[in-house]
Coordinates of C-alpha atoms in Angstrom, one line a residue:
M1 CA 59.8 62.2 126.6
M2 CA 57.2 64.9 126.2
K3 CA 58.1 65.7 130.2
R4 CA 61.7 65.7 129.7
K5 CA 61.4 68.4 126.9
I6 CA 59.0 70.5 129.0
I7 CA 61.6 70.5 131.7
I8 CA 64.2 71.4 129.5
A9 CA 62.2 74.1 128.4
V10 CA 61.1 75.0 131.8
G11 CA 64.8 75.2 133.1
V12 CA 65.9 77.4 129.8
T13 CA 63.5 79.8 130.6
M14 CA 64.4 80.3 134.5
L15 CA 68.2 80.5 133.3
L16 CA 67.5 83.5 131.1
G17 CA 65.6 85.1 133.4
I18 CA 68.2 84.8 136.2
L19 CA 71.3 85.7 133.7
P20 CA 70.3 89.5 133.7
T21 CA 69.4 89.6 137.2
W22 CA 73.1 88.0 138.2
A23 CA 74.6 90.6 135.5
Q24 CA 72.7 93.5 137.0
P25 CA 74.8 93.7 140.2
R26 CA 78.1 93.7 138.5
A27 CA 77.1 96.4 136.1
R28 CA 75.6 98.4 138.8
A29 CA 78.6 98.1 141.3
A30 CA 81.1 99.2 138.1
Q31 CA 78.7 102.1 137.3
E32 CA 78.9 103.1 141.4
E33 CA 82.4 103.1 141.2
N34 CA 83.0 105.1 138.3
K35 CA 80.1 107.4 139.6
S36 CA 81.7 107.3 143.3
A37 CA 85.4 108.5 141.4
N38 CA 83.7 111.2 139.1
E39 CA 81.6 112.6 142.3
L40 CA 84.9 112.7 144.1
S41 CA 86.8 114.5 141.1
I42 CA 83.8 117.0 141.1
R43 CA 83.7 117.5 144.8
A44 CA 87.6 118.1 144.6
Q45 CA 87.1 120.8 141.7
T46 CA 84.8 122.3 143.7
R47 CA 86.6 122.4 147.1
Y48 CA 90.1 123.3 145.2
P49 CA 89.0 125.3 142.0
G50 CA 93.0 125.2 141.0
S51 CA 94.8 127.6 139.0
K52 CA 93.1 129.5 135.7
S53 CA 93.0 128.0 132.4
L54 CA 94.0 129.5 129.4
P55 CA 91.4 132.0 128.3
Q56 CA 89.6 131.9 124.8
D57 CA 90.4 133.8 121.8
V58 CA 93.6 135.6 122.7
V59 CA 95.4 137.4 120.2
W60 CA 98.9 136.0 121.0
T61 CA 100.2 132.8 122.7
R62 CA 104.0 131.7 123.0
E63 CA 104.3 128.0 124.1
I64 CA 107.4 127.5 125.9
Y65 CA 109.0 123.9 127.2
R66 CA 111.0 123.8 130.2
T67 CA 113.0 120.8 132.0
L68 CA 112.9 121.3 136.0
D69 CA 115.7 119.8 137.6
M70 CA 114.8 118.4 140.8
T71 CA 118.4 118.5 142.4
K72 CA 118.3 122.3 142.4
E73 CA 117.0 123.8 145.6
E74 CA 114.6 126.0 144.2
N75 CA 112.7 122.8 143.1
G76 CA 113.0 120.7 146.4
A77 CA 109.4 121.2 147.3
L78 CA 108.1 119.2 144.7
Y79 CA 110.8 116.1 145.1
Y80 CA 110.7 115.9 149.2
P81 CA 109.7 113.6 150.5
V82 CA 110.8 111.1 148.5
E83 CA 108.8 108.4 150.1
P84 CA 105.1 109.2 151.4
M85 CA 105.4 110.2 154.9
G86 CA 101.7 109.9 156.0
D87 CA 99.4 112.7 154.1
R88 CA 102.8 114.2 152.7
M89 CA 104.0 112.8 149.5
N90 CA 106.2 114.6 146.9
L91 CA 104.8 115.2 143.4
F92 CA 105.4 112.1 141.4
S93 CA 103.9 110.1 144.1
L94 CA 101.0 111.8 143.9
I95 CA 100.4 111.4 140.4
F96 CA 101.3 108.1 140.6
K97 CA 98.6 107.3 143.1
L98 CA 95.9 109.1 141.2
L99 CA 96.7 107.2 138.1
G100 CA 96.6 103.9 140.2
Q101 CA 93.2 104.8 141.3
K102 CA 92.0 105.9 137.7
K103 CA 91.3 109.7 139.1
I104 CA 93.3 111.0 136.0
P105 CA 94.2 110.0 132.8
A106 CA 97.9 109.6 131.4
Y107 CA 98.9 110.2 127.9
E108 CA 101.6 108.5 125.4
Y109 CA 105.0 110.8 125.2
T110 CA 105.8 110.3 121.4
L111 CA 109.1 110.6 119.9
D112 CA 108.9 114.3 118.8
G113 CA 108.0 115.4 122.6
A114 CA 104.8 116.8 121.7
E115 CA 101.9 116.5 123.9
R116 CA 98.6 115.0 122.5
L117 CA 96.0 115.0 125.5
T118 CA 93.3 113.1 123.4
A119 CA 91.3 109.7 124.4
D120 CA 93.0 108.1 121.6
N121 CA 96.6 108.8 123.1
E122 CA 95.8 107.5 126.8
I123 CA 97.9 104.8 128.1
K124 CA 97.0 102.3 130.7
F125 CA 98.5 102.4 134.1
K126 CA 99.4 98.6 134.0
D127 CA 101.4 99.4 130.6
V128 CA 103.5 102.2 132.6
L129 CA 104.2 99.8 135.1
D130 CA 105.4 96.9 132.8
R131 CA 107.2 99.5 130.3
F132 CA 109.4 101.0 133.5
S133 CA 109.8 97.7 135.3
I134 CA 107.7 98.9 138.6
Y135 CA 107.2 95.9 140.7
Y136 CA 103.4 95.4 141.2
E137 CA 101.1 92.5 142.7
Q138 CA 97.8 91.8 141.0
R139 CA 95.5 90.4 143.7
K140 CA 91.8 89.1 143.2
L141 CA 89.1 90.2 145.4
K142 CA 86.3 88.0 147.0
D143 CA 83.3 90.2 145.9
R144 CA 84.6 91.1 142.3
R145 CA 86.3 88.8 139.5
D146 CA 88.4 91.1 138.5
S147 CA 91.8 91.9 140.0
V148 CA 93.6 95.1 141.5
L149 CA 97.2 96.3 141.4
V150 CA 99.0 96.7 144.7
I151 CA 102.0 98.6 144.5
E152 CA 103.9 99.3 148.0
N153 CA 105.4 102.9 148.4
S154 CA 109.0 101.6 148.6
D155 CA 108.4 100.3 145.1
I156 CA 107.4 103.3 143.5
P157 CA 110.4 105.1 141.8
S158 CA 109.8 108.5 143.0
G159 CA 113.4 108.7 144.0
D160 CA 114.6 108.3 140.4
I161 CA 112.3 111.2 138.8
L162 CA 114.8 113.9 139.0
S163 CA 113.5 116.0 136.5
Y164 CA 110.1 117.2 134.9
F165 CA 109.0 118.4 131.3
V166 CA 106.7 121.5 131.7
K167 CA 104.9 123.1 129.2
E168 CA 104.0 127.3 129.5
V169 CA 101.6 128.5 127.4
W170 CA 102.1 132.8 127.7
Y171 CA 99.3 134.8 126.4
F172 CA 98.2 138.2 125.9
D173 CA 94.5 138.6 126.4
Q174 CA 93.0 141.8 124.7
R175 CA 89.7 141.8 126.2
S176 CA 90.6 141.9 129.7
S177 CA 94.2 143.4 128.7
T178 CA 96.2 141.0 130.8
Y179 CA 99.4 139.2 130.1
G180 CA 100.3 136.1 131.9
S181 CA 101.2 132.3 131.5
V182 CA 99.5 129.0 132.3
I183 CA 100.9 125.6 132.8
T184 CA 99.2 123.0 130.5
A185 CA 100.8 119.8 130.5
L186 CA 103.6 117.7 133.1
C187 CA 106.0 114.7 131.9
P188 CA 108.0 113.1 135.0
V189 CA 111.6 112.0 133.6
Y190 CA 112.7 108.8 134.7
H191 CA 116.4 108.5 135.4
R192 CA 117.5 105.0 135.5
S193 CA 120.3 103.5 136.0
E194 CA 121.9 100.7 133.4
D195 CA 123.5 97.8 134.1
F196 CA 127.1 98.5 132.5
S197 CA 126.9 102.4 132.6
S198 CA 127.5 105.0 135.3
E199 CA 125.2 107.6 133.7
R200 CA 121.5 107.2 133.9
V201 CA 119.4 107.4 131.0
K202 CA 116.2 109.7 130.8
L203 CA 113.2 108.4 129.9
P204 CA 110.0 110.7 129.7
M205 CA 107.5 108.5 131.2
F206 CA 104.2 110.2 130.1
W207 CA 102.0 113.3 130.0
V208 CA 99.4 114.5 132.3
N209 CA 96.8 117.5 131.7
Y210 CA 97.7 120.1 134.2
K211 CA 93.7 120.9 134.7
D212 CA 93.4 117.2 135.6
I213 CA 95.6 117.0 138.3
A214 CA 95.3 121.1 139.4
P215 CA 92.6 120.2 142.3
Y216 CA 94.8 117.6 143.6
L217 CA 97.8 119.8 143.6
N218 CA 95.6 122.6 145.2
G219 CA 94.9 120.1 148.2
A220 CA 98.6 118.6 148.3
M221 CA 100.6 121.3 150.9
V222 CA 104.5 121.3 150.6
M223 CA 107.1 123.1 152.5
A224 CA 108.7 125.8 150.5
S225 CA 111.7 127.0 152.6
N226 CA 114.6 125.7 154.7
F227 CA 113.7 128.5 157.1
N228 CA 110.0 127.7 158.0
N229 CA 109.2 124.1 158.2
V230 CA 105.3 124.4 158.1
A231 CA 103.7 123.1 154.8
N232 CA 102.0 126.2 154.2
R233 CA 101.9 126.5 150.5
S234 CA 100.1 124.0 147.9
M235 CA 101.6 122.3 145.0
D236 CA 99.3 124.8 142.5
D237 CA 100.5 127.9 144.4
F238 CA 104.1 126.7 143.4
F239 CA 103.5 126.5 140.0
V240 CA 101.1 129.2 139.4
T241 CA 103.4 131.8 140.9
R242 CA 106.2 130.1 139.0
Q243 CA 108.4 129.6 142.1
Y244 CA 110.2 126.7 140.3
N245 CA 113.4 126.9 138.3
G246 CA 113.3 125.8 134.6
E247 CA 115.5 125.7 131.9
I248 CA 114.1 126.5 128.2
Y249 CA 114.6 123.2 126.0
K250 CA 112.1 123.9 123.1
T251 CA 109.7 126.5 121.8
T252 CA 106.7 125.8 119.4
N253 CA 107.7 126.3 115.9
L254 CA 107.1 125.5 112.5
Q255 CA 110.1 123.3 112.2
N256 CA 109.3 121.7 115.7
R257 CA 113.1 122.0 116.5
P258 CA 114.5 121.7 119.9
L259 CA 117.1 124.3 121.0
A260 CA 119.4 121.2 121.2
E261 CA 119.5 120.7 117.5
Y262 CA 120.6 123.8 116.3
C263 CA 122.6 125.2 119.5
K264 CA 125.8 122.6 119.2
T265 CA 127.6 124.2 122.4
D266 CA 126.6 124.9 125.7
S267 CA 127.6 128.5 125.4
A268 CA 125.3 128.9 122.1
M269 CA 122.1 127.3 124.4
M270 CA 122.5 129.5 127.3
K271 CA 122.4 132.7 124.5
E272 CA 119.5 131.2 123.0
Q273 CA 117.6 130.6 126.3
K274 CA 118.6 134.3 127.4
R275 CA 117.3 135.6 124.2
I276 CA 113.9 133.8 124.5
E277 CA 113.5 134.8 128.2
T278 CA 114.4 138.5 127.1
E279 CA 111.7 138.5 124.3
L280 CA 109.0 137.5 126.9
V281 CA 110.0 140.3 129.4
S282 CA 110.4 142.7 126.5
F283 CA 106.8 142.0 125.1
E284 CA 105.4 142.8 128.8
K285 CA 107.3 146.1 128.8
H286 CA 106.1 147.1 125.3
L287 CA 102.9 145.4 125.5
Y288 CA 100.3 148.6 125.4
G289 CA 102.8 150.3 122.8
S290 CA 102.2 147.0 120.2
D291 CA 101.1 143.6 120.4
T292 CA 103.2 142.0 118.1
L293 CA 106.8 140.5 118.7
S294 CA 108.3 141.7 115.6
T295 CA 107.4 145.4 116.6
V296 CA 109.5 144.7 120.0
V297 CA 112.3 143.1 118.6
K298 CA 113.0 145.2 115.6
P299 CA 113.7 148.3 117.7
A300 CA 116.0 146.3 119.4
I301 CA 118.3 145.1 116.7
K302 CA 118.1 148.8 115.3
E303 CA 119.5 150.0 118.5
K304 CA 122.0 147.5 118.6
V305 CA 123.1 148.7 114.9
S306 CA 123.3 151.9 115.8
A307 CA 125.3 151.7 119.1
K308 CA 127.8 149.4 116.8
K309 CA 128.2 152.4 114.1
T310 CA 128.5 154.7 116.9
A311 CA 131.2 152.6 118.4
K312 CA 132.7 152.3 114.9
A313 CA 132.9 156.1 114.1
A314 CA 134.2 156.9 117.7
A315 CA 137.0 154.2 117.0
E316 CA 137.8 155.7 113.8
E317 CA 138.0 159.2 115.4
T318 CA 140.2 158.4 117.9
A319 CA 142.7 156.6 115.4
V320 CA 142.6 159.9 113.5
E321 CA 143.4 161.8 116.7
Q322 CA 146.4 159.4 117.8
E323 CA 147.6 159.5 113.9
A324 CA 147.7 163.3 114.3
A325 CA 149.1 163.2 117.2
A326 CA 152.0 161.1 116.2
Q327 CA 153.0 163.3 113.7
P328 CA 154.6 166.4 115.5
E329 CA 156.6 163.7 117.5
E330 CA 158.3 162.6 114.2
T331 CA 159.4 166.1 113.4
V332 CA 160.8 166.8 117.1
K333 CA 162.7 163.7 116.6
T334 CA 164.4 164.7 113.4
N335 CA 164.9 168.0 114.8
S336 CA 166.6 166.5 117.8
K337 CA 168.7 164.5 115.6
K338 CA 169.7 167.3 113.4
K339 CA 170.7 169.4 116.6
G340 CA 172.6 166.4 117.9
R341 CA 174.7 166.3 114.9
E342 CA 175.5 170.3 115.3
K343 CA 176.5 169.6 118.4
T344 CA 178.9 167.0 117.7
T345 CA 180.6 168.8 114.8
S346 CA 180.8 171.8 117.2
T347 CA 182.3 169.8 119.8
S348 CA 184.6 168.0 117.6
S349 CA 186.1 171.7 116.0
A350 CA 186.3 172.9 119.8
R351 CA 188.4 170.1 120.4
Q352 CA 190.7 170.5 117.3
G353 CA 190.9 174.4 118.3
S354 CA 192.2 173.4 121.8
K355 CA 194.7 171.1 120.5
R356 CA 196.2 173.5 118.5
E357 CA 196.4 175.9 121.2
A358 CA 197.9 173.7 123.5
A359 CA 200.4 173.0 121.0
A360 CA 201.2 176.9 120.3
P361 CA 202.9 177.8 123.4
K362 CA 205.2 175.0 123.5
A363 CA 206.7 176.3 120.1
S364 CA 207.1 179.7 121.3
V365 CA 209.1 178.9 124.3
R366 CA 211.4 176.5 122.2
R367 CA 212.2 179.7 120.4
Q368 CA 213.0 181.8 123.8
R369 CA 215.4 179.3 124.6
R370 CA 217.3 179.4 121.3

């Protein structure tokens, strides 16, 4: 009995000593995996520094949200090739693979459409696959207990990502006296066909921080022209130089209202988009004279009001001149009417006189015959 207790105690001691050593390789493998992923990201950032970030302590900013239509020719560099062809792939395929390899995080798209690029709002890659019904296989590896997700290139819905939401931040840095814009976030929009409808439903998928993908975009070359088939420009250059064509659908405001909420018609929407674009250009033109938007817009409004007043005064003067010019014509018409009456009376009297003269000789002839 005593021997059994001793054997059990020795066995438990040996087991407790083996468990930590057995768990260490797994923990070490996970640490090395995370370390290699981080080192790759740092290497990529060193080799491809990417676009500039928003300067600190700027005195003026304007946040603009645009939608990029991939069916437009200007945005074709981000859409083609639809399926990966060797090293070449479109924007969504690149983002999708980076998410699958856990090189960049993705963030939830909330109902208000605002991006919240925080750790509390991160979304898992598997949740993205399940939410948008993207086919994948879950395979187990021999040396590891956890499984990996395998997605074929043909199952990546890059052809159905027909638009993107892009957030721009326009700024004026007083320290360096520079005016420009930076892109802070991207959101792919999935255009999915429903079973009993011919129209596609637009489903925003997730937000990604542009700073996270900028090093990889800088290494992804695209063909930006139909006349030059050499891929000589990076996706990051494409965004930084603002070669895309995007329509404004929202600006950051106190009420968080998109343009569609207060622009009920297409003409009103186009007018509002043009007004916002004009404000951005006008601010740059009047940058060194004033640094607030109100001082730029108010003079423009005053100019419009003065132009309207000038046009109104000119119209009134023209009306007075036309009225004055119309009065002599009326007097001429009345005089002409009077002259016409005099002419008619004179002609009638002349006719009567001629009749009398014609009748007088006949009477004289008759008298001579008698």
